[in-house]
Amino acid sequence: MGRSKWFSAENDAPEMGSETDYFKPRAKIGYRKTFFNNMNNGNNGSLDQQFAGMSFNDKNYNRAPPSRYIPPHLRGRPSGGGASNGWSDWNNAGNDRDYQRGGGWNSSYSDRSGGQHRSSNFYDRGSYGGGGYRNRQNEGYQRRDDSYGYWKEGVHHVGNRNPRTEKDLFGSSEDVDRQHTGINFEKYDAIPVEASGDGCPEPVTTFTTPPLDAHLISNIELARYAVPTPVQKYSIPIVGAGRDLMACAQTGSGKTGGFLFPVLSELFLKGPIAEDTRSRKAHPSVLILAPTRELVSQIYDEAKKFAYRSWVRPAVAYGGADIGAQLRQIDRGCDLLVATPGRLVDLIERARVSLSNIKYLVLDEADRMLDMGFEPQIRRIVEQEDMPGVQGRVTLMFSATFPRDIQYLARDFLKDYIFLSVGRVGSTSENITQKVEYVEDEDKRSVLLDILHSTEVPGLTLIFVETKRMADCLSDYLLGSNFPATSIHGDRTQRERERALDSFRTGRTPIMVATAVAARGLDIANVSHVISYDLPTDIDDYVHRIGRTGRAGNTGLATAFFNRNNKNIVNDFIDILKEANQEVPGFLESIAREARSFSGRGRGGRGRGGGGFGGRDYRKFNNGGGDYYRGGGNDGFYGGGYTNYPPSGGGRPPSRDAPMQYQNKTSWF
DNA sequence: AAAAAAT
């Protein structure tokens, strides 16, 4: 495969195929189980105490004082309580994490002796994490939970099974809203995938040991995942070989498992990393960044499943929720941190999290994060804090599209990466029926009511609007019209957002009005109908919206209200419809003609100030190099868009000096 | 123009 010049600048990228040589300093030989021997710090017994009573049970959550918000990931956890000091028998808790100090991924074997010392500070960690546990005792459900695993002397000790935890994490097979397995595997196999890059490992076809850790596979079975999705088939050996990955894929393609499986597998096999024992900061091994709180929460929920009974403690951090609870959770163990960028920066500034032990960095929905202006924060986190450099970590980047800014990010954050382009389940045309209605703004309400009355769909209905105000307004209107509706948008409190999402997921309110906050990434099973009450100005957002339905091989319906206010996207819209083999109504064609006659060069562009006449001419813009520009993937909407990157033609990377209208593009168009 | 995200 051709490589661009700026790839080869990273000249000491590791060779693939050697699973042990990609972290520096390199280990000598055969250290997988032996080299990572860690110091037994004794006192493993308190593991039970540390996590006693954790249940993740909503009933317990409901008993919490109503005045105090507890985010969903902490519900039922004893830490939901007050912030007072812990009990005296907590003084030694926290140490049973059994971190290896000295020996580890970052140290040579002989360094191990340095780990013999116990740091009293280290033990102190436990004591200030324990405050909230008082509640558990008060509520009288003190219960030993020995389902937490640990790592000791190079061996992964898996915790005991706990039926209650399993029910909470994995649900039962009857739980409709927990079904990530209503998956049509034949359709999954039809997802087109293209991988390119030097020495791309052969994809696996099953969840087997090796390459995956046996305990991980037992968790995968508990979660009722039977066969790897295409993105997983590739990501497992790629990450296993310590390679970086740039994947154009979307939630629904099994992306979350695509990074969690191989990363957790490696952690289970290799054990913890040496930790700076003098610091009370958390030193996670894995950092996962995602753009919205709900997405972060969703990833965290998955991480809990696959880390079950292992030594790996997942933790979560996002805004809008009580930071104290998050800090306490982090203090109790934080090996895999899922976070939104803003809250993570906050934690770093508070010196509660160090990134110095990061071995795996995952950027999920990277294009979305840039859209939302997270680039400075992401660059700060990745480049200006204490995270190991690009050679010292494995980096996985996921993005639905591969526009210019994402290419820059890939250039800066990844080393000699494998580029993966993943289509969606089946072709969208067969899964999602797209309808477009011409509706003037003032008629939208009544047309919506008509549709809701007349359209029988088996599952949930998600209605997208453009403004938060409209979301409130419309959900009130629907409620007033006796439709069980809720709404989600950025001005609602995090608690309200989570409640809304939960009541939608579970079908208590099968109609949800949403802004862009819910357009991407959210994996809600059973959405049958997506209504674009307002069309977005960015056609990519439309594509993502309708991707909330037709998931997992099911069919879906997408209805859009179109009027002349949307003519800025009419051309893109028509293209989408055509590429998905959908009917294009006549009014769209005629409005497209009007729009074209106004658009001059036909290149208004969606960037700033461009007027927005739906131009898309610079889709194929390239900077004198090959036609590397087009990413591909993206739901398979952009027919045939599975172009390799870097191209065999040897395209050059975009120049920083590219004309302004190309610089800040957030899409291909 | 709006949305999202740290307080």
XYZ file of C-alpha atoms (C1' of nucleotides) in Angstrom:
676
model
C 0.000 0.000 0.000
C 1.179 3.421 -0.721
C 2.131 5.541 2.171
C 2.218 9.227 2.321
C 5.437 10.889 3.182
C 4.257 12.129 6.471
C 3.639 8.632 7.590
C 7.169 7.567 7.075
C 8.328 10.414 9.221
C 7.232 8.241 12.064
C 10.035 5.978 11.258
C 10.267 3.815 14.242
C 6.797 2.467 14.160
C 6.774 -1.087 15.345
C 6.434 -3.997 13.074
C 3.148 -5.704 13.234
C 2.737 -9.256 14.281
C 4.765 -8.941 17.376
C 2.371 -8.468 20.161
C 4.944 -7.729 22.743
C 7.192 -5.170 21.278
C 5.144 -2.122 20.882
C 5.480 -0.523 24.197
C 8.673 1.027 25.221
C 10.986 0.232 26.670
C 10.817 -3.065 25.001
C 10.719 -6.077 27.144
C 13.316 -8.683 26.741
C 11.630 -11.926 25.980
C 8.566 -13.821 26.910
C 7.394 -11.580 29.606
C 3.735 -11.860 29.113
C 3.021 -13.701 32.305
C 6.323 -13.457 34.018
C 7.729 -10.105 33.229
C 4.657 -8.407 34.438
C 4.922 -10.042 37.781
C 3.940 -7.441 40.168
C 4.597 -7.023 43.742
C 2.284 -8.665 46.066
C 1.440 -5.982 48.465
C -0.498 -8.361 50.577
C -3.799 -7.456 52.010
C -5.939 -8.617 49.211
C -8.654 -9.405 51.611
C -10.001 -5.944 51.704
C -11.010 -6.114 48.124
C -14.310 -7.406 49.283
C -14.736 -4.563 51.646
C -13.803 -2.006 49.156
C -16.541 -2.879 46.802
C -18.943 -4.393 49.203
C -22.484 -3.558 48.502
C -22.037 -2.316 45.006
C -25.014 -3.401 43.139
C -25.830 -1.111 40.252
C -29.386 -1.645 41.163
C -31.929 0.963 40.295
C -34.043 0.110 43.267
C -31.268 1.132 45.534
C -30.842 4.263 43.539
C -34.435 5.102 44.081
C -33.925 5.029 47.765
C -31.368 7.774 47.583
C -32.463 11.162 48.805
C -34.356 12.800 45.995
C -32.506 16.040 46.393
C -29.255 14.518 45.337
C -28.601 13.683 41.730
C -26.831 10.436 41.147
C -25.818 9.723 37.600
C -26.921 6.405 36.209
C -23.536 4.803 36.346
C -23.399 5.348 40.077
C -26.918 4.353 40.882
C -27.069 1.878 43.645
C -23.489 2.389 44.440
C -22.883 3.247 48.010
C -20.781 6.156 46.924
C -23.918 7.959 46.008
C -24.160 9.159 49.539
C -22.495 11.895 51.421
C -18.998 13.164 51.178
C -17.937 12.669 54.743
C -14.971 10.688 55.797
C -14.935 6.972 55.522
C -15.000 4.516 58.276
C -11.914 3.497 60.035
C -11.769 0.093 58.431
C -11.365 1.809 55.160
C -7.920 2.916 55.912
C -6.416 0.054 54.105
C -8.827 -0.160 51.306
C -7.717 0.779 47.886
C -4.474 -1.065 48.083
C -5.948 -4.281 46.941
C -5.865 -3.022 43.460
C -2.602 -4.787 43.644
C -0.936 -2.504 41.254
C 2.438 -3.544 40.295
C 4.796 -0.932 41.336
C 8.060 -1.109 39.648
C 7.749 -3.983 37.219
C 5.327 -3.391 34.475
C 4.840 -2.163 31.036
C 7.037 0.787 31.541
C 9.868 -0.762 33.404
C 12.545 -3.268 32.896
C 12.504 -6.389 34.925
C 15.166 -5.270 37.311
C 13.147 -2.265 38.266
C 10.810 -4.490 40.087
C 12.727 -4.259 43.263
C 11.815 -0.648 43.368
C 8.283 -1.689 43.785
C 8.835 -3.391 47.077
C 8.150 -0.274 48.982
C 4.763 0.385 50.138
C 3.757 3.902 49.822
C 1.587 5.075 52.580
C 0.143 7.614 50.261
C -0.960 4.854 48.061
C -2.838 3.261 50.875
C -4.340 6.548 51.732
C -6.124 6.531 48.482
C -8.651 4.197 49.833
C -9.603 6.238 52.769
C -10.890 9.244 51.035
C -12.732 7.231 48.538
C -14.857 5.564 51.078
C -16.988 8.276 52.497
C -20.122 7.445 50.734
C -20.172 3.923 51.895
C -21.868 4.976 55.049
C -25.082 5.065 53.186
C -24.907 1.478 52.342
C -24.646 0.560 55.943
C -27.455 2.849 56.896
C -29.618 1.315 54.308
C -28.846 -2.089 55.610
C -27.827 -3.806 52.472
C -24.281 -4.423 53.318
C -23.327 -7.241 51.071
C -20.005 -8.639 50.217
C -19.274 -8.534 46.575
C -16.298 -10.579 45.632
C -16.891 -10.281 41.929
C -13.960 -7.926 41.546
C -10.880 -9.462 40.108
C -7.333 -8.436 40.739
C -3.883 -8.899 39.389
C -1.269 -10.514 41.509
C 2.146 -11.820 40.712
C 1.604 -11.794 37.041
C -1.620 -13.704 37.246
C -5.064 -12.416 36.561
C -7.332 -13.508 39.371
C -10.860 -13.302 38.151
C -13.529 -12.425 40.674
C -16.458 -14.644 41.480
C -19.650 -14.540 39.553
C -22.470 -12.575 41.050
C -25.940 -13.212 39.672
C -27.247 -9.890 40.781
C -24.424 -7.972 39.148
C -24.857 -10.020 36.026
C -28.508 -9.205 35.872
C -27.702 -5.537 36.283
C -24.952 -5.513 33.722
C -26.173 -7.880 31.108
C -29.893 -7.946 31.682
C -31.825 -11.037 30.898
C -32.511 -12.354 27.480
C -36.042 -11.002 27.681
C -35.030 -7.404 28.227
C -35.928 -5.770 24.981
C -33.991 -2.628 25.699
C -30.885 -4.611 26.480
C -30.883 -6.509 23.262
C -27.804 -5.726 21.384
C -28.141 -9.148 19.973
C -31.205 -8.935 17.834
C -28.576 -8.765 15.224
C -28.976 -10.194 11.848
C -25.622 -11.780 11.370
C -26.037 -12.448 7.716
C -26.491 -8.757 7.201
C -23.503 -8.043 9.325
C -21.410 -10.217 7.143
C -22.521 -8.171 4.194
C -21.044 -4.982 5.597
C -18.302 -3.923 3.271
C -14.995 -3.380 4.988
C -11.782 -2.249 3.496
C -8.533 -2.128 5.327
C -5.381 -0.535 4.085
C -2.017 0.295 5.471
C 1.287 -1.464 5.740
C 1.156 -4.966 7.072
C -2.504 -5.065 7.917
C -3.164 -8.151 10.018
C -5.594 -10.746 8.779
C -9.032 -10.332 10.323
C -10.263 -12.899 12.790
C -13.580 -14.594 12.233
C -14.564 -15.716 15.708
C -14.185 -14.773 19.330
C -11.503 -17.233 20.289
C -8.452 -17.609 22.472
C -5.985 -16.667 21.192
C -5.894 -13.881 20.319
C -8.528 -12.802 22.823
C -8.190 -13.348 26.534
C -10.331 -16.206 27.791
C -12.006 -14.157 30.498
C -12.973 -11.480 28.041
C -14.615 -14.127 25.938
C -16.639 -15.296 28.897
C -17.910 -11.729 29.296
C -18.630 -11.497 25.603
C -20.717 -14.622 25.972
C -22.567 -13.159 28.931
C -23.396 -10.172 26.790
C -24.692 -12.609 24.194
C -22.441 -11.460 21.435
C -21.875 -14.490 19.277
C -19.843 -13.447 16.282
C -17.554 -10.474 15.814
C -18.918 -7.707 13.637
C -16.789 -6.768 10.677
C -15.166 -3.857 12.463
C -14.343 -6.155 15.358
C -12.914 -8.791 13.074
C -10.362 -6.292 11.938
C -9.785 -4.288 15.077
C -9.025 -7.316 17.238
C -5.859 -8.353 15.410
C -4.905 -4.769 14.620
C -4.947 -3.689 18.241
C -3.530 -7.034 19.281
C -0.547 -6.286 17.112
C -0.162 -2.895 18.734
C -1.060 -1.039 15.592
C -2.881 2.238 15.445
C -6.255 2.341 13.804
C -8.209 4.979 11.954
C -11.674 3.650 11.338
C -14.473 5.234 9.391
C -17.332 3.548 11.127
C -20.357 4.402 13.116
C -22.084 3.121 16.171
C -24.164 0.207 15.089
C -21.267 -1.391 13.344
C -20.071 -2.815 16.618
C -17.586 -0.041 17.033
C -17.664 0.091 20.803
C -16.794 -3.578 21.032
C -14.346 -2.919 18.279
C -12.171 -0.983 20.664
C -13.211 -2.425 24.010
C -12.610 -6.057 23.110
C -9.021 -5.878 21.966
C -8.035 -3.245 24.511
C -9.509 -5.105 27.467
C -8.118 -8.350 26.172
C -4.621 -6.927 26.174
C -5.127 -5.496 29.646
C -6.361 -8.825 30.961
C -3.367 -10.582 29.479
C -0.759 -8.101 30.543
C -1.958 -6.804 33.829
C -1.668 -3.323 35.260
C 1.012 -0.842 34.574
C 3.410 0.526 37.073
C 1.804 3.349 38.913
C 3.379 6.309 40.522
C 2.724 5.353 44.058
C 3.536 8.707 45.504
C 0.714 10.286 43.671
C -2.860 10.082 44.655
C -3.855 10.701 41.112
C -5.511 8.026 39.127
C -3.372 6.622 36.356
C -5.660 4.984 33.858
C -4.244 2.699 31.208
C -7.003 3.456 28.764
C -8.608 6.752 27.876
C -11.723 6.888 25.760
C -12.992 10.288 24.640
C -16.404 10.850 23.130
C -18.373 13.987 22.305
C -21.594 13.755 24.282
C -22.341 12.775 27.830
C -24.847 10.179 26.795
C -22.378 8.563 24.489
C -19.756 8.493 27.196
C -22.242 6.962 29.563
C -23.186 4.374 26.976
C -19.581 3.397 26.351
C -18.999 3.179 30.072
C -21.922 0.815 30.432
C -20.391 -1.431 27.820
C -16.991 -1.230 29.457
C -18.493 -2.362 32.750
C -19.849 -5.441 31.046
C -16.627 -6.526 29.490
C -14.501 -5.625 32.483
C -16.748 -7.666 34.766
C -14.800 -9.801 37.259
C -11.503 -8.521 35.887
C -8.828 -6.417 37.469
C -9.790 -3.498 35.265
C -11.872 -0.804 36.918
C -13.744 1.333 34.447
C -14.573 4.879 35.447
C -16.564 7.633 33.820
C -16.358 11.411 33.814
C -18.646 13.884 32.161
C -20.107 17.234 32.883
C -23.467 18.035 34.325
C -23.140 15.403 36.980
C -21.800 15.562 40.482
C -18.063 15.706 40.154
C -17.588 14.521 43.722
C -19.130 11.171 42.946
C -16.986 10.857 39.867
C -13.877 11.710 41.847
C -14.693 9.120 44.459
C -15.249 6.524 41.816
C -11.940 7.400 40.242
C -10.228 7.091 43.578
C -11.570 3.612 43.990
C -9.974 2.550 40.785
C -9.648 3.977 37.352
C -7.927 1.806 34.816
C -10.175 2.623 31.919
C -11.564 6.129 31.843
C -14.399 7.155 29.574
C -14.804 10.915 29.466
C -16.018 13.976 27.663
C -13.117 16.316 26.979
C -14.241 19.202 29.137
C -14.675 17.224 32.309
C -11.432 15.405 31.730
C -9.553 18.691 31.458
C -11.175 19.667 34.715
C -9.984 16.469 36.366
C -6.505 17.006 35.038
C -6.448 20.546 36.349
C -7.539 19.284 39.712
C -4.606 16.892 39.535
C -6.833 13.912 40.065
C -6.031 12.137 36.848
C -2.689 11.581 35.229
C -2.378 10.370 31.699
C 1.186 9.181 32.092
C 0.192 5.530 32.049
C -2.060 5.682 29.035
C -1.386 2.781 26.729
C -4.573 2.968 24.745
C -6.186 6.155 23.567
C -9.544 5.966 21.841
C -11.203 8.911 20.144
C -14.772 8.076 19.348
C -16.896 10.118 16.942
C -13.849 12.214 16.221
C -15.522 14.236 13.506
C -18.311 15.114 15.855
C -15.871 16.225 18.505
C -14.258 18.595 16.053
C -17.656 19.872 14.950
C -18.325 20.720 18.532
C -15.143 22.659 18.890
C -13.325 20.176 21.059
C -10.155 20.248 19.057
C -8.216 22.560 21.406
C -9.179 20.499 24.412
C -8.403 17.248 22.667
C -5.051 18.523 21.537
C -4.315 19.706 25.009
C -5.235 16.336 26.486
C -3.297 14.341 23.951
C -0.336 16.592 23.280
C 0.148 18.949 26.179
C -0.450 16.861 29.238
C 1.552 13.915 30.409
C 0.218 11.342 28.018
C 2.866 9.199 26.334
C 3.660 10.283 22.826
C 2.318 8.696 19.729
C 4.977 6.003 19.804
C 4.329 5.131 23.397
C 0.687 4.306 23.104
C -1.792 2.637 20.829
C -4.282 5.090 19.386
C -7.633 4.243 17.887
C -9.657 6.898 16.166
C -13.208 6.426 15.003
C -15.002 8.843 12.817
C -17.999 8.567 10.576
C -16.375 10.794 8.003
C -12.812 11.557 7.101
C -12.684 15.230 6.370
C -9.630 17.363 6.339
C -9.479 18.191 10.025
C -9.771 14.556 10.920
C -6.916 13.799 8.571
C -4.823 16.337 10.426
C -5.751 14.769 13.690
C -4.886 11.337 12.357
C -1.576 12.620 11.116
C -0.724 14.064 14.502
C -2.120 11.417 16.825
C -1.568 8.160 14.978
C 1.493 6.279 13.852
C 1.592 4.189 10.704
C -2.031 3.359 11.085
C -4.314 0.868 9.503
C -7.178 2.613 7.795
C -10.453 0.812 8.062
C -13.538 1.767 6.150
C -16.695 0.124 7.373
C -20.081 0.309 5.795
C -23.323 -0.121 7.609
C -25.486 -3.093 8.219
C -26.769 -4.060 4.843
C -27.173 -1.224 2.491
C -29.165 1.553 3.981
C -31.531 1.448 1.096
C -32.885 -1.863 2.090
C -33.095 -1.104 5.774
C -34.453 2.403 5.905
C -37.299 3.757 3.888
C -36.862 7.485 3.503
C -39.871 9.674 2.904
C -39.885 13.390 2.281
C -42.969 15.536 2.770
C -43.302 19.127 1.714
C -44.520 20.851 4.873
C -44.491 24.546 5.614
C -43.290 25.443 9.075
C -46.706 26.421 10.327
C -48.196 23.137 9.189
C -45.604 20.927 10.767
C -47.454 20.320 13.991
C -50.616 19.089 12.447
C -48.820 17.006 9.859
C -46.825 15.454 12.657
C -49.982 14.565 14.524
C -51.399 13.037 11.385
C -48.311 10.959 10.920
C -48.222 9.817 14.511
C -51.878 8.853 14.307
C -51.680 7.124 10.997
C -48.310 5.448 11.031
C -48.119 2.145 12.753
C -44.589 1.394 13.745
C -43.564 -1.467 15.959
C -41.062 0.479 18.000
C -39.958 3.910 19.095
C -40.313 7.210 17.296
C -37.525 9.766 17.441
C -38.311 13.306 16.303
C -35.484 15.682 15.509
C -35.778 19.434 15.720
C -33.188 22.108 15.270
C -33.575 24.122 18.427
C -33.801 23.357 22.083
C -36.781 25.621 22.388
C -38.592 23.740 19.686
C -37.803 20.486 21.422
C -39.515 21.660 24.592
C -42.339 23.229 22.721
C -43.034 20.205 20.597
C -42.844 17.697 23.384
C -45.271 19.781 25.419
C -47.558 19.919 22.449
C -47.390 16.172 21.965
C -48.045 15.559 25.631
C -50.994 17.911 25.378
C -52.213 15.824 22.491
C -51.978 12.697 24.596
C -48.873 11.295 23.049
C -46.397 9.800 25.483
C -43.468 11.987 24.615
C -40.321 13.219 26.243
C -37.485 15.387 25.048
C -33.740 15.564 25.195
C -31.558 18.580 24.545
C -28.606 20.413 25.941
C -30.515 22.826 28.103
C -32.116 20.092 30.109
C -30.261 19.032 33.174
C -28.187 15.955 32.914
C -30.639 14.219 35.154
C -33.508 15.131 32.882
C -31.555 14.019 29.861
C -30.812 10.674 31.337
C -34.340 10.174 32.524
C -35.681 11.080 29.122
C -33.341 8.698 27.389
C -34.170 5.946 29.804
C -37.892 6.359 29.517
C -37.554 6.407 25.758
C -35.324 3.363 25.654
C -37.617 1.359 27.821
C -40.668 2.421 25.878
C -42.310 4.247 28.742
C -42.416 7.262 26.449
C -42.060 5.794 22.975
C -41.789 9.245 21.438
C -38.791 11.462 22.035
C -38.138 14.902 20.643
C -34.436 15.555 20.320
C -31.897 18.082 19.182
C -28.540 17.277 17.730
C -27.471 15.881 21.068
C -29.093 12.613 20.128
C -28.291 12.576 16.452
C -25.129 10.589 16.575
C -23.772 7.583 18.243
C -26.608 6.769 20.569
C -27.426 3.142 20.324
C -31.098 2.862 21.078
C -32.547 -0.459 20.158
C -35.914 -0.573 18.544
C -36.205 2.875 16.993
C -38.613 2.335 14.127
C -39.281 5.828 12.954
C -37.056 8.861 12.739
C -38.851 12.078 11.889
C -36.846 15.095 10.832
C -39.365 17.669 11.908
C -36.734 20.230 11.062
C -34.054 19.262 8.624
C -30.506 20.000 9.661
C -28.326 22.353 7.662
C -25.668 19.711 7.449
C -26.664 16.680 5.451
C -24.273 14.539 7.443
C -26.448 15.207 10.455
C -29.434 13.940 8.531
C -27.545 10.800 7.672
C -26.625 10.261 11.277
C -30.152 10.906 12.448
C -31.752 8.320 10.267
C -29.011 5.959 11.292
C -30.778 5.789 14.669
C -33.274 3.500 13.007
C -32.890 0.484 10.817
C -30.282 -0.808 13.172
C -29.170 -4.345 13.626
C -30.693 -5.537 10.423
C -34.175 -4.269 11.216
C -36.092 -2.070 8.882
C -36.750 1.530 9.687
C -38.722 4.464 8.470
C -37.372 7.982 8.117
C -39.666 10.904 7.413
C -38.438 14.413 6.704
C -40.396 17.651 6.584
C -38.987 19.726 3.817
C -39.765 23.272 2.756
C -38.010 26.118 1.054
C -36.072 26.986 4.166
C -34.173 23.784 3.601
C -33.145 24.467 0.077
C -29.556 24.882 1.152
C -29.292 21.142 1.493
C -31.556 20.142 -1.333
C -28.808 18.956 -3.636
C -27.097 16.934 -0.980
C -30.415 15.574 0.089
C -31.292 14.423 -3.402
C -27.928 12.726 -3.675
C -28.495 10.888 -0.438
C -31.895 9.720 -1.538
C -30.657 8.603 -4.909
C -27.698 6.780 -3.509
C -29.967 4.943 -1.140
C -32.331 4.091 -3.982
C -35.115 6.146 -2.486
C -37.857 7.941 -4.263
C -37.063 11.589 -4.963
C -40.233 13.672 -4.910
C -40.779 16.141 -7.706
C -40.814 19.184 -5.446
C -37.292 18.406 -4.389
C -36.091 18.361 -7.958
C -37.762 21.657 -8.754
C -36.470 23.364 -5.636
C -33.060 22.033 -6.533
C -33.355 23.772 -9.889
C -34.301 27.031 -8.168
C -31.406 26.692 -5.801
C -28.959 26.030 -8.561
C -29.997 29.085 -10.456
C -29.176 31.161 -7.404
C -26.014 29.511 -6.442
C -23.641 31.036 -8.927
C -20.685 28.787 -9.010
C -22.633 26.211 -7.198
C -20.161 26.297 -4.449
C -21.673 28.026 -1.493
C -20.369 25.586 0.886
C -21.455 24.807 4.259
C -18.807 26.612 6.051
C -19.219 29.977 7.334
C -20.853 32.713 5.426
C -20.986 30.710 2.294
C -24.641 31.325 1.808
C -25.212 27.650 1.819
C -26.651 26.801 -1.520
C -25.890 23.202 -1.138
C -22.728 23.196 -3.130
C -20.744 20.070 -2.996
C -18.187 20.618 -5.673
C -15.225 20.517 -3.444
C -16.008 17.063 -2.264
C -13.299 15.823 -4.483
C -11.034 18.692 -3.806
C -7.531 17.529 -3.477
C -4.390 19.305 -2.861
C -2.363 18.311 -5.835
C -1.980 14.792 -4.657
C -3.974 11.741 -5.354
C -7.627 11.526 -4.673
C -7.039 10.673 -1.081
C -9.620 12.967 0.191
C -12.681 10.925 0.269
C -12.971 8.852 3.348
C -15.722 6.423 2.775
C -17.768 4.498 5.240
C -20.325 6.850 6.537
C -23.185 4.476 6.597
C -22.588 3.379 3.090
C -24.750 6.215 1.994
C -22.214 7.747 -0.188
C -22.373 4.958 -2.632
C -19.178 3.197 -3.218
C -17.378 5.417 -0.848
C -15.010 2.828 0.436
C -11.965 4.483 -0.874
C -8.750 3.469 0.684
C -6.659 5.880 2.530
C -3.898 6.489 2.004
C -4.517 5.786 -1.638
C -2.267 3.651 -3.656
C -1.804 6.671 -5.823
C 0.238 8.237 -3.092
C -1.760 11.331 -2.388
C -0.133 13.929 -0.285
C -1.565 15.077 2.951
C -3.477 18.276 2.993
C -1.459 21.357 3.497
C -2.019 23.549 6.465
C -1.962 26.356 4.002
C -4.972 25.136 2.138
C -7.417 27.876 1.269
C -9.609 28.930 4.112
C -12.775 27.411 2.809
C -11.135 24.035 2.968
C -9.416 24.507 6.251
C -12.369 24.403 8.525
C -14.427 21.940 6.716
C -16.150 19.447 8.860
C -17.401 17.334 6.033
C -16.477 16.217 2.619
C -18.833 18.503 0.839
C -28.156 29.724 13.261
C -28.009 26.067 16.618
C -26.113 22.534 19.144
C -22.710 20.413 22.226
C -19.362 20.782 26.359
C -16.366 22.438 32.636
C -18.186 25.608 36.390
